[in-house]
Amino acid sequence: MTGRVVRRSREHRSRRRAGRAGGQGLRCTAAVALLLAVVLTACQSSSGNAQDKKLPAASVNQVDPATLADGGTLRWGINELPAQWNPHHANGNLATVQTVMGALLPSPWRTGSDADSAPDPDYVEDVDVRTDPRQVVTLRLNPKARWSNGDPITWRDYAAMAEALSGRDPEFQVAGQTGYDRISSVRAGRDRFEVVVAFSKPFADYASLFRLLLPAAYTEDAERFNSGYLDRIPVTAGPFGSAKFDRTAKSIAVARSADWWGDRARLDRIVFRAMAPEALEAAFLDGGVDLAPLPVDSAAAKRVDKAADGEVRAARAPDFRHLTLNGESPLLSDVDVRHAVFLGVNRRAVAESAFSGLDWRPEPTDHHFLLPGQDGYTDNSGKWGAYDPEKAREVLEGAGWRAAGDGEPRRKGGKELRLRFTIPQGFAPAQSEAELVQSMLAEIGVAVRIDSVPRDALFADHILPGDYDMVALVSNGSGFPVSQFLQQWSTPLKAENGDEQWRANVGRIGSPAIDAAMDEALGSLDPEAALASINDADRLLWDTGHTLPLYQRPELVATRTGLANVGAPGFADIDYAAIGYPRGG
Amino acid sequence: MARFLVRRLAGHAVLVLVASSLAYLLAAAVLDPRGNYEGRQPPPPPEVVDAVLTESNLNDDAPLAQRYAVWASGVLCGDLGRTWDGREVGAEMARRVGVNLRLMSIGLVAGSVAGVALGAWAGLRRGRGADRLLTLWSYTVISVPTVVLAAALQACALWLNSAAGADLLRATGEYTPGLDAGMWGSAADRARHLLLPSLALALPQIAVHSRYQRELIAEAAGADFVRTARAKGLTLRAALRRHALRTTLGPSVTLFGYSFAALFTGTVFVEQVFGWHGVGGLLIDAIAEGDVNVVAAVCTFGALCVSVAGLLADTARGLLDPRVRT
């Protein structure tokens, strides 16, 4: 679930849930439910020392699976029942698909809560990496591993998937090609259970590849790649299998695989059940689901915690919120103005406001690639990270922006220093965040106008065309930070007509030096050297005033008390076979 | 009579055609299915996005007229097109309509019958305590938005469950997916799920229908045929009960028909609060996902429902009143 993979950001998911017409009503539903809950639990005592606990990297109630009960059903609340279950298809690149398919498909590597990856012995016995003369990764496959149709998992499955995802055949509707475009060949080693992957360019994030492997029969042919897993899950190879859909209830049930060769799964069955986010909490409280993602909302967390058989697992989500500045907007194209904004925003105050009401201390972040706790995480912000309105004023003066008296924005050559902060309509946390930034920047003589736009227009009409000054977004971190952020921080592609295509780099700032540092990191198989290059790139991003990281977000999950080895996993991949209930419970 | 019905049928057919075409054109002009791929990290290759959109006739690079022609020719052959992620819209619609039928039938029928009965009862007791109480209650229910009512019922059920220490009522879902409890067990499971949403739908129906019926009875009290009946020695209440009640049922049935049709796409709050996956939720999701074909399908279905209800009402009126047939 981490990996190179490309999770649709949470913001984006919620964006999909609440559209132009429906959004108001649904938010109204949530507000009413909240109001009622507040009224009905009016006499509950308020918890005293808020924001005193540090959020852990993961909260999954880790227990030795051997001590858990054998059997049981887990009803797992999800937000949607997608149609496309091929996680590598452009339509299947969804968090829900990753959650479900993680129980059903092989991944040669598994990521831990420290974001480091290790081979998963259920599928891969040994990994050998050579770099001379070119990078070659050799996987020794577990010969016991089989697809649900009885075929063994062999090098052919790897070869066919590498070819499909390389982007060489445009008929394959792939979600992305990062990494696969650097593979020159995949062939058999001494037998069919040895996979030799040769790279044309070094690729340090090789452990992000081949996750959620599909059988060759579904990756050799574009038609089967595009529609073989459409509304069905024909072949699996995991601790769970035989997926059964109930499209009326929008649920999908997977059963413990009888022919699983690894440690026997503790649960008999997992039923993934889709509901609107507003209904999921009620479903958890009435026993309809045993596990449900919660909104970052102190009231919801308290209601779940109060339930007799429920608890909230909270961890640092593997993502961070940041303030993106448009480097091509008329006023922010000046790096000094961007740096003044960096200095003028009190990031700690923004983070504390976002965590208000929660019992956990916010975690401000200083990095464009790594999250606190990840190997190599350092503060590269230099002069631009600390809140210093006095210095911000100096920077603006130095750039020729003269103070124009009390409450008035600074001026330069007849222009006023007025910026737009574009936010999605009807999302209260974004509104209060923008107001906070507005009041902070007013202190340094920068006027901010808050532009709230319809949610589905935010990306299409404002961010992607570059019609904005400031916007707050969420980016997913990962154990493969360079693969993850490569497009977000690189210089634009040149289109055939000469236009610059910034694509994922919505801040529209880039430099050959940043590109080179990221390329260096991506090609460096020595972890120390790679981290040094990542930090070089991060330092350059701070220096050029590209995107102000704000804070790492919390992830809250409601679970049944005692349910083990699942919850808020942070960076970690869930071991579905280990999920279970305590004995005698 | 036949000519009258054919004329009506043709009128309704044109209405549905125009309404659905307008819905499609509006949706296709305004919604942006490309947005599903924007903001992803990293974004899929642009040529892949184009290919996927083109497959579902959603690519805004194609002229609107061309997309409309593809859509309309499909619809005329019974093919409602595909969702943005490749599902058959027709099959999804059929499933959702089934959910709505099961969700609404009991609540609306029971609510309407109870409303008419209560309204008639109150109409016979105008001005008395019971009538005033019912009036107060009706106006309260009518003025509470459905979403509040639904959320309140849900909160009550959760409180009841925790007070009883057992899951008496289910506050979310149509049934427990994957439950293996035999026919009676499944029926009981469905009943536990159905009670709350049925109440949420029935209470406003009772309130509205009772008001309506009460006024109809009140009006009838001054009608000539009731006066005649009274002149023959019946008491007012006996006259109303024996003669006025039947004649006032006609308008109530019409009201029921139209409200049933309108609610098919209007139960969205009840669906969302109680976690049922019906037509309303489909429309909400489709708008959020820029799913033009689905939005058009739901609007077409809505137009169809209203037309069918109208047609049935026309038929009933035609049968009852010879004057409208000409």
mmCIF file of N, CA, C and O in Angstrom, chain B residues 1 50 55 65 79 118 127 134 184-185 196 204 235 258 268 296 306 315:
data_model
loop_
_atom_site.group_PDB
_atom_site.id
_atom_site.type_symbol
_atom_site.label_atom_id
_atom_site.label_comp_id
_atom_site.label_asym_id
_atom_site.label_seq_id
_atom_site.Cartn_x
_atom_site.Cartn_y
_atom_site.Cartn_z
ATOM 1 N N MET B 1 -61.987 7.272 -25.308
ATOM 2 C CA MET B 1 -61.033 7.045 -24.223
ATOM 3 C C MET B 1 -59.669 6.665 -24.773
ATOM 4 O O MET B 1 -58.646 7.178 -24.359
ATOM 5 N N ASP B 50 -7.127 10.160 -22.197
ATOM 6 C CA ASP B 50 -7.953 10.380 -23.385
ATOM 7 C C ASP B 50 -8.583 9.086 -23.872
ATOM 8 O O ASP B 50 -9.767 9.034 -24.186
ATOM 9 N N GLU B 55 -13.435 5.788 -24.578
ATOM 10 C CA GLU B 55 -14.146 4.507 -24.503
ATOM 11 C C GLU B 55 -15.547 4.664 -23.933
ATOM 12 O O GLU B 55 -16.464 3.951 -24.307
ATOM 13 N N ALA B 65 -22.062 17.756 -29.899
ATOM 14 C CA ALA B 65 -23.089 17.199 -30.782
ATOM 15 C C ALA B 65 -22.784 15.734 -31.091
ATOM 16 O O ALA B 65 -23.667 14.878 -31.094
ATOM 17 N N ASP B 79 -29.358 1.104 -24.640
ATOM 18 C CA ASP B 79 -28.029 1.082 -24.025
ATOM 19 C C ASP B 79 -27.753 2.456 -23.413
ATOM 20 O O ASP B 79 -27.610 3.441 -24.115
ATOM 21 N N LEU B 118 -55.683 9.099 9.300
ATOM 22 C CA LEU B 118 -55.599 10.081 10.383
ATOM 23 C C LEU B 118 -56.267 11.386 9.987
ATOM 24 O O LEU B 118 -56.973 12.012 10.786
ATOM 25 N N GLY B 127 -61.425 20.804 15.146
ATOM 26 C CA GLY B 127 -61.452 21.765 16.232
ATOM 27 C C GLY B 127 -61.305 21.143 17.605
ATOM 28 O O GLY B 127 -61.103 21.835 18.592
ATOM 29 N N LEU B 134 -52.931 16.767 16.373
ATOM 30 C CA LEU B 134 -52.432 16.225 15.110
ATOM 31 C C LEU B 134 -51.907 17.350 14.222
ATOM 32 O O LEU B 134 -50.862 17.213 13.578
ATOM 33 N N TRP B 184 -35.700 -17.177 6.867
ATOM 34 C CA TRP B 184 -36.329 -16.380 7.930
ATOM 35 C C TRP B 184 -35.321 -15.461 8.592
ATOM 36 O O TRP B 184 -35.624 -14.315 8.918
ATOM 37 N N GLY B 185 -34.110 -15.970 8.772
ATOM 38 C CA GLY B 185 -33.069 -15.140 9.362
ATOM 39 C C GLY B 185 -32.783 -13.928 8.493
ATOM 40 O O GLY B 185 -32.654 -12.801 8.985
ATOM 41 N N LEU B 196 -36.081 1.695 10.432
ATOM 42 C CA LEU B 196 -35.749 3.121 10.603
ATOM 43 C C LEU B 196 -35.954 3.938 9.325
ATOM 44 O O LEU B 196 -36.644 4.962 9.366
ATOM 45 N N PRO B 204 -43.065 11.939 7.377
ATOM 46 C CA PRO B 204 -43.477 13.113 6.585
ATOM 47 C C PRO B 204 -44.698 12.831 5.722
ATOM 48 O O PRO B 204 -45.539 13.709 5.517
ATOM 49 N N THR B 235 -76.419 12.172 10.537
ATOM 50 C CA THR B 235 -75.611 13.177 11.229
ATOM 51 C C THR B 235 -74.486 13.605 10.293
ATOM 52 O O THR B 235 -74.173 12.908 9.314
ATOM 53 N N TYR B 258 -47.892 10.907 -7.506
ATOM 54 C CA TYR B 258 -46.859 11.886 -7.853
ATOM 55 C C TYR B 258 -45.744 11.912 -6.816
ATOM 56 O O TYR B 258 -44.569 12.021 -7.152
ATOM 57 N N VAL B 268 -32.673 10.824 -1.334
ATOM 58 C CA VAL B 268 -31.220 10.787 -1.210
ATOM 59 C C VAL B 268 -30.744 10.926 0.234
ATOM 60 O O VAL B 268 -29.829 10.211 0.657
ATOM 61 N N ALA B 296 -27.312 11.561 -16.821
ATOM 62 C CA ALA B 296 -28.363 11.566 -17.840
ATOM 63 C C ALA B 296 -29.344 10.421 -17.598
ATOM 64 O O ALA B 296 -30.558 10.599 -17.715
ATOM 65 N N VAL B 306 -42.150 10.425 -13.407
ATOM 66 C CA VAL B 306 -43.178 11.455 -13.302
ATOM 67 C C VAL B 306 -44.199 11.270 -14.417
ATOM 68 O O VAL B 306 -45.405 11.407 -14.221
ATOM 69 N N THR B 315 -55.286 8.418 -16.640
ATOM 70 C CA THR B 315 -56.157 7.282 -16.904
ATOM 71 C C THR B 315 -57.258 7.221 -15.858
ATOM 72 O O THR B 315 -58.444 7.050 -16.188
#
